[in-house]
Amino acid sequence: MAAAAYDPGERLDYTFSYLGILSGFIVIDISHARFVLAPQPLSLGGRPVYRASLDVTTEPFAEAELIYPFRYRYRSWLEPTHQTPLLAQEYLRADEIEEELLWFDRGRDLGFRYKKNRLPAGQRQRLPASLSAVLELDPQEWILVEDAHGQPLPAAGVWDYLSMLYRLRFAELATGRSLDLPVYNGKQIKTYRIEVMRERLIRGGWDRPAFKLSLFEVRQGKRRGDKITTIWISDDAQRRPLRFRVARVLGVFEGILETGRPSTAGDGELPEATRHSLELVF
């Protein structure tokens, strides 16, 4: 079953935690993330698109803010039918500030990557005025990088990282099925395989039927590397991402949906972080 329809104005809040070497193998909350789908579509190049947003910050968490203050913002303007993007904008502030823009030129099936102006004037092509008007950006501040002639995009469809998540929410999912989705990151096209299982999510206050999606990169049909991202999506018409889990060498990162989460804490129960620590370790 696929999700029934868009939920314009949807806002989903998450708390992300970390367990690993850097925390002494104790779970600590490190960031807040918010996904928002704009309440109304807009027109981009004559095509209706919804703006999907992701904002991540360490500001609410003193320990994380002290060690590695982090601000991240991602926007994707995606078409409602197949959730394919026309534009994506990324902002990162950590050690330094980085801003990028991806343009998916559907008329020519080419992808272009822009950065804030860090090169001498005239050295690279600048952002088309038609795009800058939609984004309310100064075209003189953005310069084309990478291949000035554009990255060829698959005519059948290609996504960015955020629109891929929405695509998975609206796809037909079934146990044992796998999907391959191409993703353009501004430098190259990577293919991600998504393997689907059903697994009831009983965690962080949730007790809900869900699809368990395992994502990893493939090249020429074979798995590349050992990085896996796991996402639990509710098995209902809402198709809400309930949990994210990313395992890396230095530890495990986990995100739990706070929006609509049942409250199960009571007197005498272990603190949330302690319960998560025990679950992850054992």
mmCIF file of N, CA and C in Angstrom, residues 135-189:
data_model
loop_
_atom_site.group_PDB
_atom_site.id
_atom_site.type_symbol
_atom_site.label_atom_id
_atom_site.label_comp_id
_atom_site.label_asym_id
_atom_site.label_seq_id
_atom_site.Cartn_x
_atom_site.Cartn_y
_atom_site.Cartn_z
ATOM 1 N N LEU A 135 13.752 31.452 -5.818
ATOM 2 C CA LEU A 135 14.433 31.265 -4.540
ATOM 3 C C LEU A 135 14.686 32.575 -3.809
ATOM 4 N N GLU A 136 14.389 33.696 -4.472
ATOM 5 C CA GLU A 136 14.651 35.023 -3.914
ATOM 6 C C GLU A 136 16.132 35.161 -3.552
ATOM 7 N N LEU A 137 16.990 34.767 -4.507
ATOM 8 C CA LEU A 137 18.429 34.850 -4.328
ATOM 9 C C LEU A 137 19.015 35.824 -5.344
ATOM 10 N N ASP A 138 20.153 36.385 -5.003
ATOM 11 C CA ASP A 138 20.878 37.246 -5.924
ATOM 12 C C ASP A 138 21.686 36.364 -6.874
ATOM 13 N N PRO A 139 21.375 36.363 -8.185
ATOM 14 C CA PRO A 139 22.092 35.476 -9.119
ATOM 15 C C PRO A 139 23.586 35.768 -9.172
ATOM 16 N N GLN A 140 23.990 36.979 -8.785
ATOM 17 C CA GLN A 140 25.407 37.327 -8.811
ATOM 18 C C GLN A 140 26.185 36.654 -7.679
ATOM 19 N N GLU A 141 25.480 36.082 -6.705
ATOM 20 C CA GLU A 141 26.151 35.445 -5.571
ATOM 21 C C GLU A 141 26.428 33.961 -5.800
ATOM 22 N N TRP A 142 25.876 33.401 -6.858
ATOM 23 C CA TRP A 142 25.988 31.959 -7.081
ATOM 24 C C TRP A 142 26.732 31.678 -8.377
ATOM 25 N N ILE A 143 27.666 30.729 -8.325
ATOM 26 C CA ILE A 143 28.491 30.392 -9.478
ATOM 27 C C ILE A 143 28.433 28.898 -9.737
ATOM 28 N N LEU A 144 28.323 28.551 -11.014
ATOM 29 C CA LEU A 144 28.272 27.149 -11.419
ATOM 30 C C LEU A 144 29.628 26.481 -11.185
ATOM 31 N N VAL A 145 29.595 25.312 -10.552
ATOM 32 C CA VAL A 145 30.821 24.552 -10.325
ATOM 33 C C VAL A 145 30.665 23.170 -10.941
ATOM 34 N N GLU A 146 31.710 22.381 -10.863
ATOM 35 C CA GLU A 146 31.752 21.062 -11.496
ATOM 36 C C GLU A 146 31.639 21.211 -13.009
ATOM 37 N N ASP A 147 30.831 20.395 -13.650
ATOM 38 C CA ASP A 147 30.748 20.365 -15.109
ATOM 39 C C ASP A 147 29.828 21.477 -15.612
ATOM 40 N N ALA A 148 30.420 22.464 -16.289
ATOM 41 C CA ALA A 148 29.627 23.592 -16.770
ATOM 42 C C ALA A 148 28.598 23.168 -17.815
ATOM 43 N N HIS A 149 28.798 22.006 -18.435
ATOM 44 C CA HIS A 149 27.872 21.523 -19.459
ATOM 45 C C HIS A 149 26.741 20.686 -18.857
ATOM 46 N N GLY A 150 26.820 20.421 -17.561
ATOM 47 C CA GLY A 150 25.754 19.689 -16.898
ATOM 48 C C GLY A 150 26.004 18.205 -16.800
ATOM 49 N N GLN A 151 25.481 17.620 -15.727
ATOM 50 C CA GLN A 151 25.549 16.177 -15.522
ATOM 51 C C GLN A 151 24.325 15.534 -16.163
ATOM 52 N N PRO A 152 24.495 14.614 -17.141
ATOM 53 C CA PRO A 152 23.325 13.940 -17.726
ATOM 54 C C PRO A 152 22.525 13.212 -16.653
ATOM 55 N N LEU A 153 21.217 13.397 -16.683
ATOM 56 C CA LEU A 153 20.330 12.778 -15.698
ATOM 57 C C LEU A 153 19.477 11.704 -16.373
ATOM 58 N N PRO A 154 19.180 10.607 -15.665
ATOM 59 C CA PRO A 154 18.313 9.576 -16.237
ATOM 60 C C PRO A 154 16.929 10.134 -16.542
ATOM 61 N N ALA A 155 16.464 9.906 -17.744
ATOM 62 C CA ALA A 155 15.150 10.418 -18.134
ATOM 63 C C ALA A 155 14.032 9.779 -17.321
ATOM 64 N N ALA A 156 14.281 8.570 -16.825
ATOM 65 C CA ALA A 156 13.245 7.855 -16.068
ATOM 66 C C ALA A 156 13.026 8.436 -14.680
ATOM 67 N N GLY A 157 13.955 9.288 -14.218
ATOM 68 C CA GLY A 157 13.786 9.894 -12.904
ATOM 69 C C GLY A 157 15.049 9.828 -12.081
ATOM 70 N N VAL A 158 15.299 10.892 -11.329
ATOM 71 C CA VAL A 158 16.438 10.949 -10.417
ATOM 72 C C VAL A 158 16.023 11.840 -9.249
ATOM 73 N N TRP A 159 16.600 11.582 -8.084
ATOM 74 C CA TRP A 159 16.178 12.285 -6.875
ATOM 75 C C TRP A 159 17.380 12.918 -6.189
ATOM 76 N N ASP A 160 17.110 13.817 -5.235
ATOM 77 C CA ASP A 160 18.130 14.228 -4.292
ATOM 78 C C ASP A 160 17.830 13.482 -2.989
ATOM 79 N N TYR A 161 18.621 13.733 -1.939
ATOM 80 C CA TYR A 161 18.464 12.916 -0.730
ATOM 81 C C TYR A 161 17.121 13.136 -0.034
ATOM 82 N N LEU A 162 16.638 14.369 0.000
ATOM 83 C CA LEU A 162 15.374 14.618 0.691
ATOM 84 C C LEU A 162 14.186 14.130 -0.128
ATOM 85 N N SER A 163 14.190 14.390 -1.423
ATOM 86 C CA SER A 163 13.071 13.923 -2.250
ATOM 87 C C SER A 163 13.029 12.394 -2.302
ATOM 88 N N MET A 164 14.199 11.740 -2.133
ATOM 89 C CA MET A 164 14.211 10.279 -2.089
ATOM 90 C C MET A 164 13.397 9.769 -0.900
ATOM 91 N N LEU A 165 13.505 10.459 0.232
ATOM 92 C CA LEU A 165 12.723 10.053 1.400
ATOM 93 C C LEU A 165 11.234 10.160 1.113
ATOM 94 N N TYR A 166 10.809 11.238 0.452
ATOM 95 C CA TYR A 166 9.394 11.379 0.119
ATOM 96 C C TYR A 166 8.975 10.339 -0.912
ATOM 97 N N ARG A 167 9.878 10.015 -1.830
ATOM 98 C CA ARG A 167 9.557 8.970 -2.807
ATOM 99 C C ARG A 167 9.282 7.645 -2.101
ATOM 100 N N LEU A 168 10.097 7.328 -1.094
ATOM 101 C CA LEU A 168 9.900 6.079 -0.360
ATOM 102 C C LEU A 168 8.581 6.088 0.403
ATOM 103 N N ARG A 169 8.176 7.246 0.869
ATOM 104 C CA ARG A 169 6.898 7.326 1.590
ATOM 105 C C ARG A 169 5.712 7.071 0.672
ATOM 106 N N PHE A 170 5.870 7.367 -0.623
ATOM 107 C CA PHE A 170 4.757 7.240 -1.549
ATOM 108 C C PHE A 170 4.864 6.028 -2.461
ATOM 109 N N ALA A 171 5.938 5.270 -2.315
ATOM 110 C CA ALA A 171 6.133 4.102 -3.178
ATOM 111 C C ALA A 171 5.290 2.919 -2.700
ATOM 112 N N GLU A 172 5.052 1.985 -3.606
ATOM 113 C CA GLU A 172 4.402 0.727 -3.235
ATOM 114 C C GLU A 172 5.441 -0.145 -2.527
ATOM 115 N N LEU A 173 5.236 -0.404 -1.255
ATOM 116 C CA LEU A 173 6.184 -1.190 -0.472
ATOM 117 C C LEU A 173 5.581 -2.550 -0.132
ATOM 118 N N ALA A 174 6.421 -3.566 -0.159
ATOM 119 C CA ALA A 174 5.982 -4.916 0.186
ATOM 120 C C ALA A 174 7.190 -5.687 0.700
ATOM 121 N N THR A 175 6.954 -6.587 1.646
ATOM 122 C CA THR A 175 8.027 -7.389 2.216
ATOM 123 C C THR A 175 8.781 -8.151 1.129
ATOM 124 N N GLY A 176 10.104 -8.060 1.187
ATOM 125 C CA GLY A 176 10.936 -8.757 0.224
ATOM 126 C C GLY A 176 11.223 -7.985 -1.041
ATOM 127 N N ARG A 177 10.566 -6.852 -1.221
ATOM 128 C CA ARG A 177 10.791 -6.061 -2.420
ATOM 129 C C ARG A 177 12.042 -5.200 -2.245
ATOM 130 N N SER A 178 12.728 -4.911 -3.338
ATOM 131 C CA SER A 178 13.844 -3.966 -3.311
ATOM 132 C C SER A 178 13.659 -2.950 -4.431
ATOM 133 N N LEU A 179 14.090 -1.718 -4.163
ATOM 134 C CA LEU A 179 13.999 -0.647 -5.137
ATOM 135 C C LEU A 179 15.386 -0.053 -5.323
ATOM 136 N N ASP A 180 15.709 0.341 -6.554
ATOM 137 C CA ASP A 180 16.940 1.058 -6.836
ATOM 138 C C ASP A 180 16.578 2.477 -7.263
ATOM 139 N N LEU A 181 17.111 3.469 -6.535
ATOM 140 C CA LEU A 181 16.815 4.856 -6.846
ATOM 141 C C LEU A 181 18.112 5.617 -7.110
ATOM 142 N N PRO A 182 18.226 6.285 -8.279
ATOM 143 C CA PRO A 182 19.398 7.121 -8.552
ATOM 144 C C PRO A 182 19.275 8.467 -7.845
ATOM 145 N N VAL A 183 20.386 8.927 -7.270
ATOM 146 C CA VAL A 183 20.414 10.187 -6.528
ATOM 147 C C VAL A 183 21.540 11.059 -7.080
ATOM 148 N N TYR A 184 21.209 12.291 -7.432
ATOM 149 C CA TYR A 184 22.199 13.256 -7.903
ATOM 150 C C TYR A 184 22.609 14.135 -6.733
ATOM 151 N N ASN A 185 23.907 14.130 -6.386
ATOM 152 C CA ASN A 185 24.395 14.910 -5.245
ATOM 153 C C ASN A 185 25.171 16.150 -5.663
ATOM 154 N N GLY A 186 25.130 16.481 -6.955
ATOM 155 C CA GLY A 186 25.829 17.650 -7.450
ATOM 156 C C GLY A 186 27.186 17.326 -8.034
ATOM 157 N N LYS A 187 27.721 16.166 -7.705
ATOM 158 C CA LYS A 187 29.021 15.752 -8.224
ATOM 159 C C LYS A 187 28.900 14.520 -9.118
ATOM 160 N N GLN A 188 27.991 13.638 -8.748
ATOM 161 C CA GLN A 188 27.813 12.404 -9.501
ATOM 162 C C GLN A 188 26.435 11.825 -9.189
ATOM 163 N N ILE A 189 26.076 10.799 -9.921
ATOM 164 C CA ILE A 189 24.830 10.091 -9.651
ATOM 165 C C ILE A 189 25.169 8.790 -8.953
#
